[in-house]
């Protein structure tokens, strides 16, 4: 398994500003993921972040809006840029642990973002 | 394309009774199936997974799930529900090396 921490745990931001969310893992992992979740709803994958390469974004998400850094095998950041109230959501960091075809994803506690 | 369905938005069970949270899936290859639980204001916690082998998989907190290939189902079960089991449960599926897909979630409510 993996122990994942996220900072901040929650924030209230003004529209037009940016927020950077940090994700720290207690072990080295290749695959890290960023998800968005509306309260009580399912998860939507924003992007996959591998160390040493550009993040891969899902349809509907772009790098200018959600830039991601992955400087090493235990850390990643997601920035929510030029925020609007529609960006209010829970942002979850996830890592993949295990061997080929037996991988399991583990999740951080989430960052609750409210944009006013 | 792979997909996963959780047909019930909410399941209500009395404490001490058995519980079942339903999940069906569709994949083109061999399915890799997962259950996660999300308590209020928390991230998702891994409960159990099926990769291969025994169709009955045991996981955390006394939960188990049964893989049924003919019915393409992976229902989550517990013999005796606790009030503390009240949470949001997600089924997920991966088709080989593809990305994991999450279901819409089922809210489990256990009444005392």
Coordinates of C-alpha atoms in Angstrom, one line a residue, chain A residues 10 35 37 40-43 45 48 58 90 92 96-97 100-110 112, chain B residues 32 34 36 38-46 49 51 88 90 94 96-97 99-100 102-105 107:
Chain A
X10 CA -9.3 22.6 2.2
X35 CA -8.9 13.3 -9.9
X37 CA -14.9 14.7 -7.4
X40 CA -21.2 12.5 -3.3
X41 CA -20.4 12.0 -7.0
X42 CA -18.0 9.7 -8.8
X43 CA -14.4 10.5 -9.7
X45 CA -9.6 11.7 -14.0
X48 CA -1.8 11.1 -15.3
X58 CA -8.0 13.6 -20.2
X90 CA -12.7 17.9 -4.2
X92 CA -7.8 13.8 -5.1
X96 CA -0.5 3.1 -8.4
X97 CA 1.3 0.4 -6.5
X100 CA 2.1 -5.4 -13.9
X101 CA -1.6 -6.2 -14.2
X102 CA -1.9 -6.4 -10.3
X103 CA -1.7 -2.7 -9.7
X104 CA -3.9 -1.1 -7.1
X105 CA -4.6 2.6 -6.8
X106 CA -4.4 4.3 -3.4
X107 CA -5.8 7.8 -2.7
X108 CA -4.9 10.8 -0.6
X109 CA -7.4 12.4 1.7
X110 CA -8.4 15.1 -0.8
X112 CA -11.7 20.6 -0.7
Chain B
X32 CA -9.6 -6.5 -12.7
X34 CA -12.0 -3.2 -7.1
X36 CA -13.3 1.4 -2.5
X38 CA -15.3 6.8 1.1
X39 CA -16.2 8.1 4.6
X40 CA -17.4 11.7 5.0
X41 CA -14.7 14.3 4.3
X42 CA -12.2 11.6 3.5
X43 CA -10.4 10.2 0.5
X44 CA -11.1 6.8 -1.0
X45 CA -9.9 3.8 0.9
X46 CA -9.1 0.5 -0.9
X49 CA -9.7 -6.5 -5.4
X51 CA -7.4 -10.2 -10.2
X88 CA -20.1 5.9 0.0
X90 CA -17.4 2.7 -5.3
X94 CA -9.8 -2.1 -15.2
X96 CA -5.8 -5.3 -18.5
X97 CA -3.4 -2.4 -18.7
X99 CA -7.1 3.0 -17.0
X100 CA -9.3 2.2 -14.0
X102 CA -15.1 4.1 -11.3
X103 CA -18.8 3.5 -10.9
X104 CA -21.2 6.2 -9.9
X105 CA -21.1 5.2 -6.2
X107 CA -24.5 5.4 -0.5

